Amino acid sequence: GKLARPFELYDPSVFELQELLEGGAFYPAASFLKPELIATLVRLGLQTSLDRAGILKVARSIAASLDNASTDKDQVVQRGRSLLKFLARQASALGLDAPALSDDPLLEESDRAFRHELRGLAWVPVRQDVPRADIPWVAGRKVVAAPNNVRLAS
């Protein structure tokens, strides 16, 4: 493991985060997983929910896992689905259901940068089987793709 500040890590007891975050890089070391230590870490900044930076960490992690030959592809798809469900549930709270309408140019740029990076990372599950025989289909696709590559441009 490596040293990390509490605010860079997540509470492993939060079920919703367990579906999204995989691996030791997101959680405190095993020796810190006692309830009394987790409570102290939460007071020191251990995260109990995902913000935009956390969402990008999860999406980057999903995209990076494709490069690992030992990665379970079903688990990658499941994490992508979990992130998609999380974003659907939290869209309003995260300001994803409408473009930022702000007089603050920094806030608008931050919103644009977040959306741009999230759209460019491969994390959205891709259907592997042909839904109908008369539809042209590309075989051998990766199990996840960037949102920019799985929908028509509007």
mmCIF file of C-alpha atoms in Angstrom, residues 99 115 119 147-154:
data_model
loop_
_atom_site.group_PDB
_atom_site.id
_atom_site.type_symbol
_atom_site.label_atom_id
_atom_site.label_comp_id
_atom_site.label_asym_id
_atom_site.label_seq_id
_atom_site.Cartn_x
_atom_site.Cartn_y
_atom_site.Cartn_z
ATOM 1 C CA PRO A 99 -25.959 22.542 -18.071
ATOM 2 C CA ARG A 115 -18.454 16.478 -18.480
ATOM 3 C CA ARG A 119 -17.624 11.497 -21.745
ATOM 4 C CA PRO A 147 -20.102 7.717 -23.688
ATOM 5 C CA ASN A 148 -18.905 9.684 -26.721
ATOM 6 C CA ASN A 149 -18.570 6.377 -28.578
ATOM 7 C CA VAL A 150 -21.839 4.679 -27.601
ATOM 8 C CA ARG A 151 -24.460 7.196 -28.656
ATOM 9 C CA LEU A 152 -25.180 9.382 -31.606
ATOM 10 C CA ALA A 153 -23.758 12.877 -31.433
ATOM 11 C CA SER A 154 -26.464 15.446 -30.848
#
